[in-house]
């Protein structure tokens, strides 16, 4: 059996092998690149994880909420806390997670008179959050 590389020189396909005319043109290569890019983009969009919605707010005075809400908690009670802090000008992203930004907003709120300071959101801070601020 003869190999293509062993083909006599008088056969045209043997001479064209590896020549510039035998390779696909730049338009074909650009088309393949565009198709591959589109496929990767589609896969990235399909695999994208949507942002999680905040848990539904639960009134802070409800028995469902703990007596003290602290950093690290994730719940509807925290969602309500963030909404109330925003009503008093905090500007938080409402995500239901008591993280560093929520802790900072709580401390800022508690530092303003007539609020009582503390590390968590206890009964006194909860009652102040529901009172109109003037």
PDB file of C-alpha atoms in Angstrom:
ATOM      1  CA  UNK A   1       0.000   0.000   0.000  1.00  0.00           C
ATOM      2  CA  UNK A   2       1.367   3.362  -1.017  1.00  0.00           C
ATOM      3  CA  UNK A   3       1.452   6.358   1.261  1.00  0.00           C
ATOM      4  CA  UNK A   4       0.329   9.741  -0.083  1.00  0.00           C
ATOM      5  CA  UNK A   5       3.794  11.095   0.644  1.00  0.00           C
ATOM      6  CA  UNK A   6       5.215   8.383  -1.613  1.00  0.00           C
ATOM      7  CA  UNK A   7       3.002   9.495  -4.540  1.00  0.00           C
ATOM      8  CA  UNK A   8       4.842  10.451  -7.683  1.00  0.00           C
ATOM      9  CA  UNK A   9       5.390  14.138  -8.367  1.00  0.00           C
ATOM     10  CA  UNK A  10       3.208  13.993 -11.475  1.00  0.00           C
ATOM     11  CA  UNK A  11       0.076  13.612  -9.319  1.00  0.00           C
ATOM     12  CA  UNK A  12      -1.273  17.089  -8.516  1.00  0.00           C
ATOM     13  CA  UNK A  13      -2.756  16.275  -5.093  1.00  0.00           C
ATOM     14  CA  UNK A  14       0.654  15.184  -3.824  1.00  0.00           C
ATOM     15  CA  UNK A  15       2.242  18.494  -4.757  1.00  0.00           C
ATOM     16  CA  UNK A  16      -0.555  20.609  -3.251  1.00  0.00           C
ATOM     17  CA  UNK A  17      -0.433  18.895   0.089  1.00  0.00           C
ATOM     18  CA  UNK A  18       0.748  21.444   2.642  1.00  0.00           C
ATOM     19  CA  UNK A  19       0.687  24.300   0.174  1.00  0.00           C
ATOM     20  CA  UNK A  20      -1.145  27.526   0.909  1.00  0.00           C
ATOM     21  CA  UNK A  21      -4.010  26.707  -1.482  1.00  0.00           C
ATOM     22  CA  UNK A  22      -4.805  23.440   0.322  1.00  0.00           C
ATOM     23  CA  UNK A  23      -5.443  25.188   3.684  1.00  0.00           C
ATOM     24  CA  UNK A  24      -8.763  26.842   4.481  1.00  0.00           C
ATOM     25  CA  UNK A  25      -8.881  30.568   3.810  1.00  0.00           C
ATOM     26  CA  UNK A  26      -8.903  33.269   6.452  1.00  0.00           C
ATOM     27  CA  UNK A  27     -12.665  33.682   6.035  1.00  0.00           C
ATOM     28  CA  UNK A  28     -13.270  30.038   6.894  1.00  0.00           C
ATOM     29  CA  UNK A  29     -10.977  30.252   9.918  1.00  0.00           C
ATOM     30  CA  UNK A  30     -12.695  33.472  11.060  1.00  0.00           C
ATOM     31  CA  UNK A  31     -16.089  31.770  10.682  1.00  0.00           C
ATOM     32  CA  UNK A  32     -14.985  28.829  12.789  1.00  0.00           C
ATOM     33  CA  UNK A  33     -13.635  31.210  15.429  1.00  0.00           C
ATOM     34  CA  UNK A  34     -16.900  33.193  15.460  1.00  0.00           C
ATOM     35  CA  UNK A  35     -18.969  30.025  15.799  1.00  0.00           C
ATOM     36  CA  UNK A  36     -16.795  28.762  18.652  1.00  0.00           C
ATOM     37  CA  UNK A  37     -17.039  32.131  20.431  1.00  0.00           C
ATOM     38  CA  UNK A  38     -20.826  32.129  20.079  1.00  0.00           C
ATOM     39  CA  UNK A  39     -21.030  28.596  21.453  1.00  0.00           C
ATOM     40  CA  UNK A  40     -18.856  29.459  24.474  1.00  0.00           C
ATOM     41  CA  UNK A  41     -20.953  32.586  25.139  1.00  0.00           C
ATOM     42  CA  UNK A  42     -24.168  30.560  24.991  1.00  0.00           C
ATOM     43  CA  UNK A  43     -22.787  27.964  27.385  1.00  0.00           C
ATOM     44  CA  UNK A  44     -21.707  30.712  29.781  1.00  0.00           C
ATOM     45  CA  UNK A  45     -25.194  32.254  29.714  1.00  0.00           C
ATOM     46  CA  UNK A  46     -26.950  28.945  30.209  1.00  0.00           C
ATOM     47  CA  UNK A  47     -24.671  28.035  33.095  1.00  0.00           C
ATOM     48  CA  UNK A  48     -24.985  31.445  34.782  1.00  0.00           C
ATOM     49  CA  UNK A  49     -26.495  31.321  38.235  1.00  0.00           C
ATOM     50  CA  UNK A  50     -29.251  33.880  38.808  1.00  0.00           C
ATOM     51  CA  UNK A  51     -28.952  36.145  41.813  1.00  0.00           C
ATOM     52  CA  UNK A  52     -30.674  34.769  44.861  1.00  0.00           C
ATOM     53  CA  UNK A  53     -33.752  36.656  45.996  1.00  0.00           C
ATOM     54  CA  UNK A  54     -33.887  37.878  49.560  1.00  0.00           C
ATOM     55  CA  UNK A  55     -36.052  35.833  51.932  1.00  0.00           C
ATOM     56  CA  UNK A  56     -39.538  37.261  52.416  1.00  0.00           C
ATOM     57  CA  UNK A  57     -39.569  39.871  55.188  1.00  0.00           C
ATOM     58  CA  UNK A  58     -40.805  38.786  58.620  1.00  0.00           C
ATOM     59  CA  UNK A  59     -41.857  41.456  61.101  1.00  0.00           C
ATOM     60  CA  UNK A  60     -39.114  41.844  63.721  1.00  0.00           C
ATOM     61  CA  UNK A  61     -41.614  41.699  66.578  1.00  0.00           C
ATOM     62  CA  UNK A  62     -42.935  38.349  65.323  1.00  0.00           C
ATOM     63  CA  UNK A  63     -42.316  35.231  67.384  1.00  0.00           C
ATOM     64  CA  UNK A  64     -40.591  33.824  64.266  1.00  0.00           C
ATOM     65  CA  UNK A  65     -37.686  36.246  64.764  1.00  0.00           C
ATOM     66  CA  UNK A  66     -35.080  35.619  67.448  1.00  0.00           C
ATOM     67  CA  UNK A  67     -34.955  38.054  70.357  1.00  0.00           C
ATOM     68  CA  UNK A  68     -31.526  39.244  69.182  1.00  0.00           C
ATOM     69  CA  UNK A  69     -30.545  39.303  65.501  1.00  0.00           C
ATOM     70  CA  UNK A  70     -26.789  39.040  65.004  1.00  0.00           C
ATOM     71  CA  UNK A  71     -24.144  38.996  62.288  1.00  0.00           C
ATOM     72  CA  UNK A  72     -24.131  35.770  60.274  1.00  0.00           C
ATOM     73  CA  UNK A  73     -27.878  35.192  60.319  1.00  0.00           C
ATOM     74  CA  UNK A  74     -29.784  34.778  57.053  1.00  0.00           C
ATOM     75  CA  UNK A  75     -33.562  35.063  57.277  1.00  0.00           C
ATOM     76  CA  UNK A  76     -36.668  37.070  56.551  1.00  0.00           C
ATOM     77  CA  UNK A  77     -36.077  38.814  59.880  1.00  0.00           C
ATOM     78  CA  UNK A  78     -32.806  40.186  58.477  1.00  0.00           C
ATOM     79  CA  UNK A  79     -34.628  41.195  55.271  1.00  0.00           C
ATOM     80  CA  UNK A  80     -37.090  43.210  57.381  1.00  0.00           C
ATOM     81  CA  UNK A  81     -34.213  44.700  59.397  1.00  0.00           C
ATOM     82  CA  UNK A  82     -32.484  45.806  56.178  1.00  0.00           C
ATOM     83  CA  UNK A  83     -35.733  47.324  54.879  1.00  0.00           C
ATOM     84  CA  UNK A  84     -36.207  49.260  58.118  1.00  0.00           C
ATOM     85  CA  UNK A  85     -32.600  50.455  58.158  1.00  0.00           C
ATOM     86  CA  UNK A  86     -33.027  51.601  54.552  1.00  0.00           C
ATOM     87  CA  UNK A  87     -36.158  53.502  55.566  1.00  0.00           C
ATOM     88  CA  UNK A  88     -33.877  55.370  57.974  1.00  0.00           C
ATOM     89  CA  UNK A  89     -31.320  56.104  55.235  1.00  0.00           C
ATOM     90  CA  UNK A  90     -28.892  53.156  55.409  1.00  0.00           C
ATOM     91  CA  UNK A  91     -28.821  52.369  51.663  1.00  0.00           C
ATOM     92  CA  UNK A  92     -28.256  48.616  52.080  1.00  0.00           C
ATOM     93  CA  UNK A  93     -28.683  45.925  49.461  1.00  0.00           C
ATOM     94  CA  UNK A  94     -31.618  43.897  50.779  1.00  0.00           C
ATOM     95  CA  UNK A  95     -30.454  40.285  50.583  1.00  0.00           C
ATOM     96  CA  UNK A  96     -31.549  38.851  53.949  1.00  0.00           C
ATOM     97  CA  UNK A  97     -27.927  38.289  55.040  1.00  0.00           C
ATOM     98  CA  UNK A  98     -26.637  39.973  58.187  1.00  0.00           C
ATOM     99  CA  UNK A  99     -23.155  40.682  56.875  1.00  0.00           C
ATOM    100  CA  UNK A 100     -20.583  43.426  57.433  1.00  0.00           C
ATOM    101  CA  UNK A 101     -22.592  46.152  55.655  1.00  0.00           C
ATOM    102  CA  UNK A 102     -25.703  45.399  57.713  1.00  0.00           C
ATOM    103  CA  UNK A 103     -23.645  45.331  60.914  1.00  0.00           C
ATOM    104  CA  UNK A 104     -22.134  48.712  60.030  1.00  0.00           C
ATOM    105  CA  UNK A 105     -25.599  50.149  59.322  1.00  0.00           C
ATOM    106  CA  UNK A 106     -26.898  48.788  62.662  1.00  0.00           C
ATOM    107  CA  UNK A 107     -23.976  50.321  64.567  1.00  0.00           C
ATOM    108  CA  UNK A 108     -24.455  53.657  62.788  1.00  0.00           C
ATOM    109  CA  UNK A 109     -28.149  53.582  63.597  1.00  0.00           C
ATOM    110  CA  UNK A 110     -27.539  52.632  67.224  1.00  0.00           C
ATOM    111  CA  UNK A 111     -24.934  55.374  67.630  1.00  0.00           C
ATOM    112  CA  UNK A 112     -27.467  58.073  66.755  1.00  0.00           C
ATOM    113  CA  UNK A 113     -29.549  59.273  69.744  1.00  0.00           C
ATOM    114  CA  UNK A 114     -31.872  58.085  71.262  1.00  0.00           C
ATOM    115  CA  UNK A 115     -30.848  54.538  70.306  1.00  0.00           C
ATOM    116  CA  UNK A 116     -29.026  52.180  72.614  1.00  0.00           C
ATOM    117  CA  UNK A 117     -25.792  50.672  71.304  1.00  0.00           C
ATOM    118  CA  UNK A 118     -24.920  47.021  71.228  1.00  0.00           C
ATOM    119  CA  UNK A 119     -23.614  44.258  69.029  1.00  0.00           C
ATOM    120  CA  UNK A 120     -26.974  42.823  68.013  1.00  0.00           C
ATOM    121  CA  UNK A 121     -30.449  44.088  67.277  1.00  0.00           C
ATOM    122  CA  UNK A 122     -32.359  43.565  70.499  1.00  0.00           C
ATOM    123  CA  UNK A 123     -35.838  44.613  71.638  1.00  0.00           C
ATOM    124  CA  UNK A 124     -34.894  48.262  72.243  1.00  0.00           C
ATOM    125  CA  UNK A 125     -33.320  48.761  68.795  1.00  0.00           C
ATOM    126  CA  UNK A 126     -36.265  46.954  67.193  1.00  0.00           C
ATOM    127  CA  UNK A 127     -38.717  49.346  68.817  1.00  0.00           C
ATOM    128  CA  UNK A 128     -36.663  52.367  67.684  1.00  0.00           C
ATOM    129  CA  UNK A 129     -36.613  51.069  64.111  1.00  0.00           C
ATOM    130  CA  UNK A 130     -40.407  51.123  64.001  1.00  0.00           C
ATOM    131  CA  UNK A 131     -40.608  54.639  65.454  1.00  0.00           C
ATOM    132  CA  UNK A 132     -40.638  57.568  63.002  1.00  0.00           C
ATOM    133  CA  UNK A 133     -37.283  59.311  62.885  1.00  0.00           C
ATOM    134  CA  UNK A 134     -37.247  63.088  63.061  1.00  0.00           C
TER     135      UNK A 134
END
